[in-house]
């Protein structure tokens, strides 16, 4: 397996804030968010993770660890000390893997979690691989709208269509490699027991139901701060961008 240097968009000066996108996304998902933090005095880094956007990958499985190595290379190359990581969904899993390797000032899990896939979810990932191999577009047309709260899907149709068009450019082999990486990742409960992790969730997230999150939080010795976005599914930067930015400002700007 091998990955090439990551594509990274960089803007601003000041402390480092690294935005990590989710599965089937790329750095452009942050365009509604990052200018606020450039203006607040941060250097914002927005990489395309392996298998996504302009960052290519060769291999049958791209693990979260593999993706984290790419971010660690960025940290070393840019001489970044104790960055803040904001990881959406899969990007949060990458952030948790990175936390084991590199000291972070803060890790914000945005519509993300810290437990491994259940056996049922792993079977779903295998089915994704089968469907994508037959018809990438069929999978995208079904999967991406289902990330949104039902009441937001029609209202955000233009954004959904744009996400589908961009994801349709990802090679089939790389969607499958990333899916396998998601399937085989381990839980990261040990990375949650400090004050560095903050969670931001949607109250109507179809991927991470509130009831499941509450159940898993009970297993932690130290519980992170959890902020909830109202009327929001799994895509807060599109469904509730203003509310998301306000929460991030409250957390990051002293």
PDB file of C-alpha atoms in Angstrom:
ATOM      1  CA  UNK A   1       0.000   0.000   0.000  1.00  0.00           C
ATOM      2  CA  UNK A   2       1.207   3.522  -0.680  1.00  0.00           C
ATOM      3  CA  UNK A   3      -0.060   7.060  -0.634  1.00  0.00           C
ATOM      4  CA  UNK A   4       1.413  10.136  -2.257  1.00  0.00           C
ATOM      5  CA  UNK A   5       1.906  13.498  -0.483  1.00  0.00           C
ATOM      6  CA  UNK A   6      -1.435  14.991   0.458  1.00  0.00           C
ATOM      7  CA  UNK A   7      -2.960  17.947  -1.320  1.00  0.00           C
ATOM      8  CA  UNK A   8      -3.335  20.740   1.246  1.00  0.00           C
ATOM      9  CA  UNK A   9      -5.005  24.134   1.049  1.00  0.00           C
ATOM     10  CA  UNK A  10      -3.507  26.594   3.525  1.00  0.00           C
ATOM     11  CA  UNK A  11      -4.677  30.057   4.564  1.00  0.00           C
ATOM     12  CA  UNK A  12      -3.904  32.548   7.320  1.00  0.00           C
ATOM     13  CA  UNK A  13      -1.206  33.033   9.932  1.00  0.00           C
ATOM     14  CA  UNK A  14      -1.060  32.088  13.599  1.00  0.00           C
ATOM     15  CA  UNK A  15      -1.694  28.902  15.587  1.00  0.00           C
ATOM     16  CA  UNK A  16      -2.408  25.829  13.481  1.00  0.00           C
ATOM     17  CA  UNK A  17      -5.963  24.607  12.932  1.00  0.00           C
ATOM     18  CA  UNK A  18      -6.175  21.448  10.807  1.00  0.00           C
ATOM     19  CA  UNK A  19      -9.538  20.546   9.264  1.00  0.00           C
ATOM     20  CA  UNK A  20     -10.043  16.876   8.338  1.00  0.00           C
ATOM     21  CA  UNK A  21     -12.987  16.026   6.085  1.00  0.00           C
ATOM     22  CA  UNK A  22     -15.093  12.868   6.129  1.00  0.00           C
ATOM     23  CA  UNK A  23     -15.675   9.893   3.837  1.00  0.00           C
ATOM     24  CA  UNK A  24     -16.509  10.832   0.204  1.00  0.00           C
ATOM     25  CA  UNK A  25     -15.635  14.483   0.889  1.00  0.00           C
ATOM     26  CA  UNK A  26     -12.646  16.760   0.330  1.00  0.00           C
ATOM     27  CA  UNK A  27     -11.187  20.011   1.659  1.00  0.00           C
ATOM     28  CA  UNK A  28     -13.916  22.130   0.046  1.00  0.00           C
ATOM     29  CA  UNK A  29     -16.469  21.166   2.712  1.00  0.00           C
ATOM     30  CA  UNK A  30     -14.750  23.669   5.005  1.00  0.00           C
ATOM     31  CA  UNK A  31     -15.193  26.695   2.756  1.00  0.00           C
ATOM     32  CA  UNK A  32     -18.157  27.975   4.784  1.00  0.00           C
ATOM     33  CA  UNK A  33     -16.215  27.607   8.033  1.00  0.00           C
ATOM     34  CA  UNK A  34     -12.502  28.354   7.740  1.00  0.00           C
ATOM     35  CA  UNK A  35     -12.587  32.109   6.825  1.00  0.00           C
ATOM     36  CA  UNK A  36     -13.915  32.917  10.303  1.00  0.00           C
ATOM     37  CA  UNK A  37     -10.819  31.348  11.841  1.00  0.00           C
ATOM     38  CA  UNK A  38      -8.368  32.878   9.395  1.00  0.00           C
ATOM     39  CA  UNK A  39      -9.829  36.231  10.448  1.00  0.00           C
ATOM     40  CA  UNK A  40      -9.472  35.190  14.108  1.00  0.00           C
ATOM     41  CA  UNK A  41      -5.723  34.650  13.709  1.00  0.00           C
ATOM     42  CA  UNK A  42      -5.316  30.955  12.886  1.00  0.00           C
ATOM     43  CA  UNK A  43      -3.371  29.237  10.134  1.00  0.00           C
ATOM     44  CA  UNK A  44      -5.946  26.902   8.607  1.00  0.00           C
ATOM     45  CA  UNK A  45      -4.768  23.722   6.890  1.00  0.00           C
ATOM     46  CA  UNK A  46      -7.316  21.760   4.854  1.00  0.00           C
ATOM     47  CA  UNK A  47      -5.848  18.567   3.408  1.00  0.00           C
ATOM     48  CA  UNK A  48      -7.515  16.084   1.109  1.00  0.00           C
ATOM     49  CA  UNK A  49      -7.103  12.779   2.930  1.00  0.00           C
ATOM     50  CA  UNK A  50      -5.862   9.746   0.956  1.00  0.00           C
ATOM     51  CA  UNK A  51      -8.485   8.321  -1.449  1.00  0.00           C
ATOM     52  CA  UNK A  52     -10.257  11.693  -1.592  1.00  0.00           C
ATOM     53  CA  UNK A  53     -10.126  14.933  -3.556  1.00  0.00           C
ATOM     54  CA  UNK A  54      -6.688  15.471  -5.058  1.00  0.00           C
ATOM     55  CA  UNK A  55      -4.872  12.962  -2.792  1.00  0.00           C
ATOM     56  CA  UNK A  56      -4.397   9.550  -4.393  1.00  0.00           C
ATOM     57  CA  UNK A  57      -3.792   6.148  -2.804  1.00  0.00           C
ATOM     58  CA  UNK A  58      -2.673   2.773  -4.096  1.00  0.00           C
ATOM     59  CA  UNK A  59      -3.656  -0.360  -2.171  1.00  0.00           C
ATOM     60  CA  UNK A  60      -6.577  -2.547  -1.160  1.00  0.00           C
ATOM     61  CA  UNK A  61      -7.201  -0.893   2.215  1.00  0.00           C
ATOM     62  CA  UNK A  62      -6.468   2.616   3.467  1.00  0.00           C
ATOM     63  CA  UNK A  63      -6.497   2.527   7.254  1.00  0.00           C
ATOM     64  CA  UNK A  64      -7.157   5.450   9.550  1.00  0.00           C
ATOM     65  CA  UNK A  65      -3.542   5.024  10.664  1.00  0.00           C
ATOM     66  CA  UNK A  66      -2.366   5.410   7.065  1.00  0.00           C
ATOM     67  CA  UNK A  67      -4.355   8.629   6.767  1.00  0.00           C
ATOM     68  CA  UNK A  68      -2.978   9.880  10.090  1.00  0.00           C
ATOM     69  CA  UNK A  69       0.573   9.329   8.849  1.00  0.00           C
ATOM     70  CA  UNK A  70      -0.175  11.732   6.016  1.00  0.00           C
ATOM     71  CA  UNK A  71      -1.257  14.382   8.536  1.00  0.00           C
ATOM     72  CA  UNK A  72       1.774  13.701  10.714  1.00  0.00           C
ATOM     73  CA  UNK A  73       3.976  14.288   7.667  1.00  0.00           C
ATOM     74  CA  UNK A  74       2.218  17.639   7.199  1.00  0.00           C
ATOM     75  CA  UNK A  75       2.807  18.527  10.858  1.00  0.00           C
ATOM     76  CA  UNK A  76       6.500  17.695  10.588  1.00  0.00           C
ATOM     77  CA  UNK A  77       6.967  19.445   7.247  1.00  0.00           C
ATOM     78  CA  UNK A  78       5.268  22.658   8.413  1.00  0.00           C
ATOM     79  CA  UNK A  79       6.944  22.513  11.859  1.00  0.00           C
ATOM     80  CA  UNK A  80       3.550  22.657  13.559  1.00  0.00           C
ATOM     81  CA  UNK A  81       3.477  22.363  17.346  1.00  0.00           C
ATOM     82  CA  UNK A  82       0.367  21.138  19.173  1.00  0.00           C
ATOM     83  CA  UNK A  83      -2.221  21.773  16.447  1.00  0.00           C
ATOM     84  CA  UNK A  84      -5.956  21.881  16.934  1.00  0.00           C
ATOM     85  CA  UNK A  85      -7.692  19.193  14.868  1.00  0.00           C
ATOM     86  CA  UNK A  86     -11.292  19.419  13.695  1.00  0.00           C
ATOM     87  CA  UNK A  87     -12.330  16.084  12.183  1.00  0.00           C
ATOM     88  CA  UNK A  88     -15.648  15.467  10.484  1.00  0.00           C
ATOM     89  CA  UNK A  89     -16.869  11.855  10.724  1.00  0.00           C
ATOM     90  CA  UNK A  90     -14.007   9.809   9.205  1.00  0.00           C
ATOM     91  CA  UNK A  91     -11.750  12.820   9.792  1.00  0.00           C
ATOM     92  CA  UNK A  92     -12.439  12.417  13.506  1.00  0.00           C
ATOM     93  CA  UNK A  93     -11.277   8.809  13.359  1.00  0.00           C
ATOM     94  CA  UNK A  94      -8.097  10.029  11.686  1.00  0.00           C
ATOM     95  CA  UNK A  95      -7.727  12.638  14.429  1.00  0.00           C
ATOM     96  CA  UNK A  96      -7.995   9.944  17.103  1.00  0.00           C
ATOM     97  CA  UNK A  97      -5.317   7.882  15.344  1.00  0.00           C
ATOM     98  CA  UNK A  98      -3.129  10.989  15.077  1.00  0.00           C
ATOM     99  CA  UNK A  99      -3.591  11.729  18.782  1.00  0.00           C
ATOM    100  CA  UNK A 100      -1.677   8.538  19.557  1.00  0.00           C
ATOM    101  CA  UNK A 101       1.251   9.732  17.448  1.00  0.00           C
ATOM    102  CA  UNK A 102       1.508  13.487  17.846  1.00  0.00           C
ATOM    103  CA  UNK A 103       0.713  15.901  20.704  1.00  0.00           C
ATOM    104  CA  UNK A 104      -2.433  17.917  20.012  1.00  0.00           C
ATOM    105  CA  UNK A 105      -3.741  21.022  21.715  1.00  0.00           C
ATOM    106  CA  UNK A 106      -7.322  19.968  21.080  1.00  0.00           C
ATOM    107  CA  UNK A 107      -9.287  17.425  19.045  1.00  0.00           C
ATOM    108  CA  UNK A 108     -12.821  18.298  17.997  1.00  0.00           C
ATOM    109  CA  UNK A 109     -14.895  15.341  16.826  1.00  0.00           C
ATOM    110  CA  UNK A 110     -17.544  16.762  14.520  1.00  0.00           C
ATOM    111  CA  UNK A 111     -20.311  14.227  13.859  1.00  0.00           C
ATOM    112  CA  UNK A 112     -17.747  11.575  14.678  1.00  0.00           C
ATOM    113  CA  UNK A 113     -17.241   8.950  17.382  1.00  0.00           C
ATOM    114  CA  UNK A 114     -14.697   6.805  19.202  1.00  0.00           C
ATOM    115  CA  UNK A 115     -16.001   3.220  18.974  1.00  0.00           C
ATOM    116  CA  UNK A 116     -15.338   0.496  16.403  1.00  0.00           C
ATOM    117  CA  UNK A 117     -17.928  -0.696  13.903  1.00  0.00           C
ATOM    118  CA  UNK A 118     -20.377  -3.299  15.149  1.00  0.00           C
ATOM    119  CA  UNK A 119     -20.489  -6.618  13.298  1.00  0.00           C
ATOM    120  CA  UNK A 120     -23.653  -5.458  11.545  1.00  0.00           C
ATOM    121  CA  UNK A 121     -21.981  -2.215  10.499  1.00  0.00           C
ATOM    122  CA  UNK A 122     -18.974  -4.133   9.178  1.00  0.00           C
ATOM    123  CA  UNK A 123     -21.300  -6.172   6.983  1.00  0.00           C
ATOM    124  CA  UNK A 124     -22.800  -2.893   5.736  1.00  0.00           C
ATOM    125  CA  UNK A 125     -19.289  -1.722   4.791  1.00  0.00           C
ATOM    126  CA  UNK A 126     -18.755  -4.935   2.816  1.00  0.00           C
ATOM    127  CA  UNK A 127     -22.036  -4.333   0.997  1.00  0.00           C
ATOM    128  CA  UNK A 128     -20.876  -0.801   0.181  1.00  0.00           C
ATOM    129  CA  UNK A 129     -17.789  -2.247  -1.502  1.00  0.00           C
ATOM    130  CA  UNK A 130     -19.967  -4.571  -3.590  1.00  0.00           C
ATOM    131  CA  UNK A 131     -22.381  -1.821  -4.633  1.00  0.00           C
ATOM    132  CA  UNK A 132     -19.622   0.670  -5.476  1.00  0.00           C
ATOM    133  CA  UNK A 133     -17.919  -1.905  -7.661  1.00  0.00           C
ATOM    134  CA  UNK A 134     -21.139  -2.310  -9.651  1.00  0.00           C
ATOM    135  CA  UNK A 135     -22.217   1.338  -9.753  1.00  0.00           C
ATOM    136  CA  UNK A 136     -20.411   4.140  -7.960  1.00  0.00           C
ATOM    137  CA  UNK A 137     -23.075   6.688  -8.911  1.00  0.00           C
ATOM    138  CA  UNK A 138     -25.938   4.535  -7.645  1.00  0.00           C
ATOM    139  CA  UNK A 139     -24.234   4.273  -4.267  1.00  0.00           C
ATOM    140  CA  UNK A 140     -23.498   8.003  -4.058  1.00  0.00           C
ATOM    141  CA  UNK A 141     -27.052   8.973  -5.023  1.00  0.00           C
ATOM    142  CA  UNK A 142     -28.344   6.950  -2.105  1.00  0.00           C
ATOM    143  CA  UNK A 143     -25.632   7.392   0.512  1.00  0.00           C
ATOM    144  CA  UNK A 144     -24.965  11.137   0.480  1.00  0.00           C
ATOM    145  CA  UNK A 145     -28.554  12.406   0.909  1.00  0.00           C
ATOM    146  CA  UNK A 146     -28.960   9.975   3.807  1.00  0.00           C
ATOM    147  CA  UNK A 147     -26.273  11.836   5.748  1.00  0.00           C
ATOM    148  CA  UNK A 148     -28.670  14.747   6.183  1.00  0.00           C
ATOM    149  CA  UNK A 149     -31.593  15.025   8.576  1.00  0.00           C
ATOM    150  CA  UNK A 150     -34.749  14.143   6.579  1.00  0.00           C
ATOM    151  CA  UNK A 151     -36.222  17.620   6.953  1.00  0.00           C
ATOM    152  CA  UNK A 152     -33.075  19.206   5.481  1.00  0.00           C
ATOM    153  CA  UNK A 153     -32.624  17.085   2.359  1.00  0.00           C
ATOM    154  CA  UNK A 154     -34.802  19.038  -0.044  1.00  0.00           C
ATOM    155  CA  UNK A 155     -33.720  22.392   1.350  1.00  0.00           C
ATOM    156  CA  UNK A 156     -30.046  21.465   0.844  1.00  0.00           C
ATOM    157  CA  UNK A 157     -30.513  19.712  -2.498  1.00  0.00           C
ATOM    158  CA  UNK A 158     -28.032  21.937  -4.318  1.00  0.00           C
ATOM    159  CA  UNK A 159     -25.314  21.161  -1.773  1.00  0.00           C
ATOM    160  CA  UNK A 160     -26.126  17.452  -1.918  1.00  0.00           C
ATOM    161  CA  UNK A 161     -25.840  17.414  -5.698  1.00  0.00           C
ATOM    162  CA  UNK A 162     -22.492  19.179  -5.486  1.00  0.00           C
ATOM    163  CA  UNK A 163     -21.197  16.619  -2.962  1.00  0.00           C
ATOM    164  CA  UNK A 164     -22.319  13.778  -5.235  1.00  0.00           C
ATOM    165  CA  UNK A 165     -20.613  15.288  -8.282  1.00  0.00           C
ATOM    166  CA  UNK A 166     -17.320  15.711  -6.437  1.00  0.00           C
ATOM    167  CA  UNK A 167     -17.451  12.239  -4.898  1.00  0.00           C
ATOM    168  CA  UNK A 168     -18.186  10.731  -8.313  1.00  0.00           C
ATOM    169  CA  UNK A 169     -14.638  11.677  -9.320  1.00  0.00           C
ATOM    170  CA  UNK A 170     -13.058   9.419  -6.673  1.00  0.00           C
ATOM    171  CA  UNK A 171     -11.723   6.211  -8.235  1.00  0.00           C
ATOM    172  CA  UNK A 172     -13.833   3.167  -7.355  1.00  0.00           C
ATOM    173  CA  UNK A 173     -10.786   1.352  -5.997  1.00  0.00           C
ATOM    174  CA  UNK A 174     -10.114   4.209  -3.572  1.00  0.00           C
ATOM    175  CA  UNK A 175     -13.697   4.384  -2.287  1.00  0.00           C
ATOM    176  CA  UNK A 176     -13.396   0.668  -1.571  1.00  0.00           C
ATOM    177  CA  UNK A 177      -9.958   1.079   0.071  1.00  0.00           C
ATOM    178  CA  UNK A 178     -11.276   3.819   2.376  1.00  0.00           C
ATOM    179  CA  UNK A 179     -14.408   1.792   3.186  1.00  0.00           C
ATOM    180  CA  UNK A 180     -12.259  -1.134   4.266  1.00  0.00           C
ATOM    181  CA  UNK A 181     -10.199   1.210   6.422  1.00  0.00           C
ATOM    182  CA  UNK A 182     -13.355   2.429   8.132  1.00  0.00           C
ATOM    183  CA  UNK A 183     -14.562  -1.148   8.636  1.00  0.00           C
ATOM    184  CA  UNK A 184     -11.368  -2.355  10.280  1.00  0.00           C
ATOM    185  CA  UNK A 185     -10.562   0.558  12.554  1.00  0.00           C
ATOM    186  CA  UNK A 186     -10.325  -0.080  16.299  1.00  0.00           C
ATOM    187  CA  UNK A 187     -12.120   1.707  19.088  1.00  0.00           C
ATOM    188  CA  UNK A 188     -10.287   4.657  20.652  1.00  0.00           C
ATOM    189  CA  UNK A 189     -11.746   4.822  24.142  1.00  0.00           C
ATOM    190  CA  UNK A 190      -8.253   5.315  25.559  1.00  0.00           C
ATOM    191  CA  UNK A 191      -7.868   8.549  23.580  1.00  0.00           C
ATOM    192  CA  UNK A 192     -11.036  10.025  25.091  1.00  0.00           C
ATOM    193  CA  UNK A 193     -10.034  10.070  28.749  1.00  0.00           C
ATOM    194  CA  UNK A 194      -8.525  13.542  28.958  1.00  0.00           C
ATOM    195  CA  UNK A 195      -9.605  17.136  28.511  1.00  0.00           C
ATOM    196  CA  UNK A 196      -8.346  17.494  24.942  1.00  0.00           C
ATOM    197  CA  UNK A 197     -11.406  16.056  23.157  1.00  0.00           C
ATOM    198  CA  UNK A 198     -14.641  17.902  22.408  1.00  0.00           C
ATOM    199  CA  UNK A 199     -17.618  16.479  20.523  1.00  0.00           C
ATOM    200  CA  UNK A 200     -20.127  18.320  18.335  1.00  0.00           C
ATOM    201  CA  UNK A 201     -23.155  16.279  17.256  1.00  0.00           C
ATOM    202  CA  UNK A 202     -26.439  16.755  15.421  1.00  0.00           C
ATOM    203  CA  UNK A 203     -29.670  16.113  17.287  1.00  0.00           C
ATOM    204  CA  UNK A 204     -31.025  14.201  14.293  1.00  0.00           C
ATOM    205  CA  UNK A 205     -27.873  12.470  13.054  1.00  0.00           C
ATOM    206  CA  UNK A 206     -28.834   9.352  11.049  1.00  0.00           C
ATOM    207  CA  UNK A 207     -25.282   7.970  11.321  1.00  0.00           C
ATOM    208  CA  UNK A 208     -24.683   8.499  15.055  1.00  0.00           C
ATOM    209  CA  UNK A 209     -28.021   8.376  16.904  1.00  0.00           C
ATOM    210  CA  UNK A 210     -28.080  10.334  20.163  1.00  0.00           C
ATOM    211  CA  UNK A 211     -29.118   7.192  22.061  1.00  0.00           C
ATOM    212  CA  UNK A 212     -26.029   5.295  20.845  1.00  0.00           C
ATOM    213  CA  UNK A 213     -23.735   8.199  21.661  1.00  0.00           C
ATOM    214  CA  UNK A 214     -25.140   8.427  25.192  1.00  0.00           C
ATOM    215  CA  UNK A 215     -24.637   4.681  25.641  1.00  0.00           C
ATOM    216  CA  UNK A 216     -20.988   4.827  24.566  1.00  0.00           C
ATOM    217  CA  UNK A 217     -20.238   7.937  26.609  1.00  0.00           C
ATOM    218  CA  UNK A 218     -21.236   6.002  29.734  1.00  0.00           C
ATOM    219  CA  UNK A 219     -18.245   3.717  29.138  1.00  0.00           C
ATOM    220  CA  UNK A 220     -15.746   6.560  29.497  1.00  0.00           C
ATOM    221  CA  UNK A 221     -13.953   7.422  32.720  1.00  0.00           C
ATOM    222  CA  UNK A 222     -13.739  11.103  31.737  1.00  0.00           C
ATOM    223  CA  UNK A 223     -16.579  12.357  29.569  1.00  0.00           C
ATOM    224  CA  UNK A 224     -15.818  15.010  26.919  1.00  0.00           C
ATOM    225  CA  UNK A 225     -17.806  18.183  26.491  1.00  0.00           C
ATOM    226  CA  UNK A 226     -20.585  17.509  23.984  1.00  0.00           C
ATOM    227  CA  UNK A 227     -22.304  20.280  22.012  1.00  0.00           C
ATOM    228  CA  UNK A 228     -25.512  19.551  20.124  1.00  0.00           C
ATOM    229  CA  UNK A 229     -26.614  21.279  16.925  1.00  0.00           C
ATOM    230  CA  UNK A 230     -30.400  21.515  16.705  1.00  0.00           C
ATOM    231  CA  UNK A 231     -32.252  20.541  13.521  1.00  0.00           C
ATOM    232  CA  UNK A 232     -29.108  18.877  12.210  1.00  0.00           C
ATOM    233  CA  UNK A 233     -28.065  15.519  10.839  1.00  0.00           C
ATOM    234  CA  UNK A 234     -24.500  14.457  10.043  1.00  0.00           C
ATOM    235  CA  UNK A 235     -23.484  17.516   8.000  1.00  0.00           C
ATOM    236  CA  UNK A 236     -23.473  20.531  10.278  1.00  0.00           C
ATOM    237  CA  UNK A 237     -21.276  22.670   8.009  1.00  0.00           C
ATOM    238  CA  UNK A 238     -24.103  22.542   5.448  1.00  0.00           C
ATOM    239  CA  UNK A 239     -27.213  22.015   7.575  1.00  0.00           C
ATOM    240  CA  UNK A 240     -26.367  24.503  10.345  1.00  0.00           C
ATOM    241  CA  UNK A 241     -23.228  26.434   9.321  1.00  0.00           C
ATOM    242  CA  UNK A 242     -23.865  29.527  11.433  1.00  0.00           C
ATOM    243  CA  UNK A 243     -24.601  27.513  14.575  1.00  0.00           C
ATOM    244  CA  UNK A 244     -21.563  25.313  13.969  1.00  0.00           C
ATOM    245  CA  UNK A 245     -19.284  28.315  13.536  1.00  0.00           C
ATOM    246  CA  UNK A 246     -20.611  29.826  16.758  1.00  0.00           C
ATOM    247  CA  UNK A 247     -19.906  26.637  18.711  1.00  0.00           C
ATOM    248  CA  UNK A 248     -16.393  26.451  17.251  1.00  0.00           C
ATOM    249  CA  UNK A 249     -15.783  30.111  18.124  1.00  0.00           C
ATOM    250  CA  UNK A 250     -16.920  29.505  21.689  1.00  0.00           C
ATOM    251  CA  UNK A 251     -14.549  26.562  21.973  1.00  0.00           C
ATOM    252  CA  UNK A 252     -11.510  27.935  20.148  1.00  0.00           C
ATOM    253  CA  UNK A 253     -11.451  31.711  20.554  1.00  0.00           C
ATOM    254  CA  UNK A 254     -10.702  32.893  24.071  1.00  0.00           C
TER     255      UNK A 254
END
